[in-house]
XYZ file of C-alpha atoms in Angstrom:
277
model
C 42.624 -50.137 -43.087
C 43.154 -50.870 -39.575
C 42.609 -47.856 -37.086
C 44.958 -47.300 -34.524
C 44.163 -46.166 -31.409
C 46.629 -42.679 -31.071
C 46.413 -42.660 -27.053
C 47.863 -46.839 -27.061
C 51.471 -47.577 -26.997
C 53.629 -48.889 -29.673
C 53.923 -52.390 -29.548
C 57.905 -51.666 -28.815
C 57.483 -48.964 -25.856
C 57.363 -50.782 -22.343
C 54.199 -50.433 -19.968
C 55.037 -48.692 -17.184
C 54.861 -50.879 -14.363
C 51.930 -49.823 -11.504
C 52.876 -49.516 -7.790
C 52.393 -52.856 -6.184
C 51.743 -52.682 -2.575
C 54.200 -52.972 -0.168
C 56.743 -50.606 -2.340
C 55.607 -47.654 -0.827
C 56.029 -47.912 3.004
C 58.426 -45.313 2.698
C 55.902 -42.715 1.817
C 54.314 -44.381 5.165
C 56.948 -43.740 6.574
C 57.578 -40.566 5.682
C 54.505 -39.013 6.871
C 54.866 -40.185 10.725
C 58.259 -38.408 10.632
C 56.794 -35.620 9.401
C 54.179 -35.618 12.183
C 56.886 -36.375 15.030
C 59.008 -33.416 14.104
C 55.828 -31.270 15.404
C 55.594 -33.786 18.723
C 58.931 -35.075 19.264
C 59.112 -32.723 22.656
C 56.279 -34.286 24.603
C 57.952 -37.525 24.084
C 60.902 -36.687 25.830
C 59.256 -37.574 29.512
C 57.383 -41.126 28.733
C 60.457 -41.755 26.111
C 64.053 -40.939 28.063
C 63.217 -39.100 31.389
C 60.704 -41.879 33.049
C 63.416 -44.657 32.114
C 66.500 -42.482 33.545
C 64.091 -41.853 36.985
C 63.714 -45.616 37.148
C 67.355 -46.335 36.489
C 68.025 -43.340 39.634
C 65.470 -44.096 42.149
C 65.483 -47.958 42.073
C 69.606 -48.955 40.792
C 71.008 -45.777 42.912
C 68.119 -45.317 45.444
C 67.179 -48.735 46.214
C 70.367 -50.281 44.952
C 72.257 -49.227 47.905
C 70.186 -51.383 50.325
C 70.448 -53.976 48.174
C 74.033 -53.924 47.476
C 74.785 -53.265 51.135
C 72.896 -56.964 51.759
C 74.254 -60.341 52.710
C 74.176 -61.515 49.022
C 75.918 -58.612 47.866
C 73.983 -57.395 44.849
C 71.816 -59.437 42.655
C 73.498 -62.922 41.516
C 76.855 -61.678 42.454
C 76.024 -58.173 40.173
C 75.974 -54.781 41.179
C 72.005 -53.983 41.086
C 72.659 -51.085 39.162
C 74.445 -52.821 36.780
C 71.852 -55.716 36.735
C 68.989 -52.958 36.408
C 69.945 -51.020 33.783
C 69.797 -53.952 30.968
C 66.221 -54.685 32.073
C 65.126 -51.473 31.726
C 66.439 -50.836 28.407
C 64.308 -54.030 27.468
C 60.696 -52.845 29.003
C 61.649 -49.015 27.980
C 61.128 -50.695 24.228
C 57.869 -52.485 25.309
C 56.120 -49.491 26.714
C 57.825 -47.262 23.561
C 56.170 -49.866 21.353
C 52.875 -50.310 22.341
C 52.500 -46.365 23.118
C 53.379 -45.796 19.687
C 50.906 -48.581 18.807
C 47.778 -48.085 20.824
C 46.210 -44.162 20.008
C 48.247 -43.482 16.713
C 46.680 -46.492 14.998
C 42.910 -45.606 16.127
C 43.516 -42.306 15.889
C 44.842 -43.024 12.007
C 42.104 -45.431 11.248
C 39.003 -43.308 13.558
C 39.718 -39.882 14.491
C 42.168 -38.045 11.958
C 41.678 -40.567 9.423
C 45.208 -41.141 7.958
C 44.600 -44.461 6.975
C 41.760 -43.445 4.639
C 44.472 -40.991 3.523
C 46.764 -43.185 2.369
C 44.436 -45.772 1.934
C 43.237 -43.078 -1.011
C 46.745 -42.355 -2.163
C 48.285 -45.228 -4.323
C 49.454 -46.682 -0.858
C 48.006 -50.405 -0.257
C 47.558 -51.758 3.137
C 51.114 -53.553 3.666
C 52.590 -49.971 3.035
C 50.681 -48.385 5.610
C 51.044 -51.234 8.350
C 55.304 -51.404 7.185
C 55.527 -47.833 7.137
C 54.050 -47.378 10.652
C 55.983 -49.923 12.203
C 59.607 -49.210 10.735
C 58.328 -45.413 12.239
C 57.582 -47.578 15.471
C 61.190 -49.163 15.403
C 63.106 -45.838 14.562
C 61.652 -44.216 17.623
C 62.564 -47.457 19.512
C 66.027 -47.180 18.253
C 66.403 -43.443 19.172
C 65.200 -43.871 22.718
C 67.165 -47.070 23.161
C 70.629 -45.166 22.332
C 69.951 -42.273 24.345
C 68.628 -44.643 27.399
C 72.006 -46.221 26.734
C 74.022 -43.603 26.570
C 73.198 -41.862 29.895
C 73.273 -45.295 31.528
C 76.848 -45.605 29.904
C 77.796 -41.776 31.768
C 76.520 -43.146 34.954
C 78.383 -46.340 35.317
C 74.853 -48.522 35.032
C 76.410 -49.907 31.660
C 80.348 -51.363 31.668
C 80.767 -53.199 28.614
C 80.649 -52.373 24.615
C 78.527 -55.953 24.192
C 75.863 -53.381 24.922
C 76.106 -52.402 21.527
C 74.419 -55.795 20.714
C 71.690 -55.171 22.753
C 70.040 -52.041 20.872
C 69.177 -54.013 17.430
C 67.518 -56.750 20.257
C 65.807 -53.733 21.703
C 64.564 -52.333 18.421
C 63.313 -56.471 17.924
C 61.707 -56.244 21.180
C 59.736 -53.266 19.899
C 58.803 -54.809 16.284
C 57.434 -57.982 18.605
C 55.540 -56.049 20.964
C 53.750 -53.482 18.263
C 52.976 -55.651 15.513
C 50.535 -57.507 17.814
C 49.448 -54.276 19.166
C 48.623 -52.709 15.784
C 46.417 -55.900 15.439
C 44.640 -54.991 18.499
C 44.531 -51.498 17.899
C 42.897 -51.796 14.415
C 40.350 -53.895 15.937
C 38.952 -51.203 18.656
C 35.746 -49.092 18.055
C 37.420 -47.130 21.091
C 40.004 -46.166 23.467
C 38.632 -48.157 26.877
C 40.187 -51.655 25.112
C 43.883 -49.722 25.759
C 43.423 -49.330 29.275
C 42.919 -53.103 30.066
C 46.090 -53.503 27.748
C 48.120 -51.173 29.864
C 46.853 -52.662 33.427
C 46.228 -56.036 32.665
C 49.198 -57.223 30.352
C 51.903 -54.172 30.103
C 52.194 -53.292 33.616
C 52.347 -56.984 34.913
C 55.072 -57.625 32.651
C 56.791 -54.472 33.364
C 56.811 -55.648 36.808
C 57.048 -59.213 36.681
C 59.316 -60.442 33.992
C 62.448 -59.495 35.693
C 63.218 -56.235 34.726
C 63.495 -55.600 38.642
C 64.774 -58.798 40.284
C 64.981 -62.110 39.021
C 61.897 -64.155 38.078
C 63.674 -67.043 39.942
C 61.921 -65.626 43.497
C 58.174 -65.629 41.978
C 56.120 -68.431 42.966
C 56.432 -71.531 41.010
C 53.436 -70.537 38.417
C 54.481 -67.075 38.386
C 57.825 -67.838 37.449
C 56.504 -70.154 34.811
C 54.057 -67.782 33.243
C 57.001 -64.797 33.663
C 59.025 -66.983 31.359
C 56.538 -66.910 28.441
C 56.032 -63.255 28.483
C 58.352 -61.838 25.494
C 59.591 -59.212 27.821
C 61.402 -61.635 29.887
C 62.759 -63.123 27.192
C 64.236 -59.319 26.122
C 65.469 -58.664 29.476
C 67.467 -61.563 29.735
C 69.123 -61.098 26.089
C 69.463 -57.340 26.647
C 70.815 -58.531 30.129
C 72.987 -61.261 29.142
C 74.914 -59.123 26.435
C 75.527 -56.521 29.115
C 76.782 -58.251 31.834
C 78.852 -60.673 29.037
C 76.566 -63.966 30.151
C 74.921 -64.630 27.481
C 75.435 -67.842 25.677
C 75.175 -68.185 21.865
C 72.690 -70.801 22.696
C 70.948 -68.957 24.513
C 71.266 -66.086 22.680
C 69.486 -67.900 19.569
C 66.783 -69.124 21.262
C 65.475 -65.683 22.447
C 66.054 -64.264 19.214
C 64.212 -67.145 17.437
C 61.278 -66.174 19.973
C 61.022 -62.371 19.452
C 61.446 -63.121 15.716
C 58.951 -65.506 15.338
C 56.587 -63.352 17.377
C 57.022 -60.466 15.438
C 56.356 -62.442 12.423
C 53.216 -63.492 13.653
C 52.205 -60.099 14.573
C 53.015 -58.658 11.363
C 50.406 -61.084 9.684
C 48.149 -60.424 12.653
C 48.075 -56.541 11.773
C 47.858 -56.771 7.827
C 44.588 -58.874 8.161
C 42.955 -56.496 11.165
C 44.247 -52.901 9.313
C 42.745 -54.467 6.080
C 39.457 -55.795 7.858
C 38.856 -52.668 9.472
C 39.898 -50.400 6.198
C 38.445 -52.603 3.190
C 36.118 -55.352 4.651
């Protein structure tokens, strides 16, 4: 007589099915929310109030002298207007990478929540996913507020601003997915401060969040248009100011997308190397 084994299934009762990775983000997920509820407060300068000083000192400070010039504004635009849609671009950026730089060593080096969830029936797509949809929902939130008080002080005119948050929450996916990468790869924090002066801050400066990239020098300008902040600032820009073409439109999308795609794949294989490998 056969035996049969009492702890097996019958032949007609399904297997439950095992968590596969990249099902579980939201668990990811759901543990960076629960950590920015207890740190949401000391984000408040970096995230809304150093944007809104920019927007004050440089489109209503400096915007004056540069209204009250021969040419009348920037390109025929108000500066303040022409301001505002740049800075709701590199406000992403530096929201991004922030969120990208000490959170990811700190997860995979100091307090360890990588190994966490790493130990947890989390694989490493759900921990790289979750982290950046966190990255993006803290992109979004700043965005809309930035917006917002930009709207109540007449930097901000038209509703095709609207279209300009989801390309500000694709701005940050582009910019932190290749940070995460580089992150992942540090042993510690000195490789963030050549990040910050070396590649953020030049493009935060340079890609024409401030003036238009047309009055760098001929390399300048060339390299400028590259960066994937300039390509940002001119979508966020053109759907502000109503300028944008659909062409146009496309073809920056089509850049931040791809980028973002390749920094995606970029940060699976460096989390995984530095986790597993």
């Amino acid at each position: 007589m056969a035996v049969t084994d009492a702890r097996s299934p019958e032949p007609h009762e399904p297997v439950p099915d095992q968590p596969r990775e990249g099902r579980m983000w939201n668990r990811a997920l759901a543990h960076w929310l629960a950590h920015y509820r207890r740190v949401w407060r000391g984000t408040i300068i970096s995230g809304i109030l150093q944007p809104l000083f920019f927007l004050l000192a440089m489109g209503m400070g400096l915007g004056t002298l540069v209204d009250a010039g021969t040419s009348g504004g920037i390109e025929g635009v108000d500066y303040l207007l022409f301001l505002a849609p740049g800075i709701l671009a590199a406000q992403a950026m530096q929201t991004a990478v922030f969120e990208s730089t000490f959170p990811v060593l700190g997860a995979i080096k100091w307090q360890r929540q990588y190994h966490a969830m790493l130990a947890a029936p989390l694989g490493i797509p759900d921990i790289v996913l979750g982290h950046l949809v966190f990255v993006m929902m803290r992109v979004a939130m700043t965005s809309t507020i930035f917006v917002t008080i930009a709207t109540l002080f007449g930097a901000i005119t038209s509703w095709w601003v609207l279209l300009a948050l989801p390309v500000a929450v694709l701005t940050g996916l582009a910019f932190a997915a290749p940070v995460v990468a580089f992150a992942a790869r540090q042993r510690n924090e000195s490789g963030f401060n050549m990040l910050f002066r070396f590649i953020v801050l030049p493009m935060f400066l340079f890609s024409g969040t401030f003036f238009p990239v047309e009055q760098l020098p001929t390399a300048l300008e060339l390299i400028a248009r590259i960066t994937p902040l300039w390509h940002a600032v001119e979508l966020c820009r053109g759907l502000a100011l109503e300028t944008m073409t659909l062409a146009g439109a496309a073809a920056h999308v089509a850049y931040l997308v791809v980028l973002a795609g390749i920094g995606i794949q970029l940060a699976l294989m460096s989390v995984r190397k530095r986790l597993i490998l």
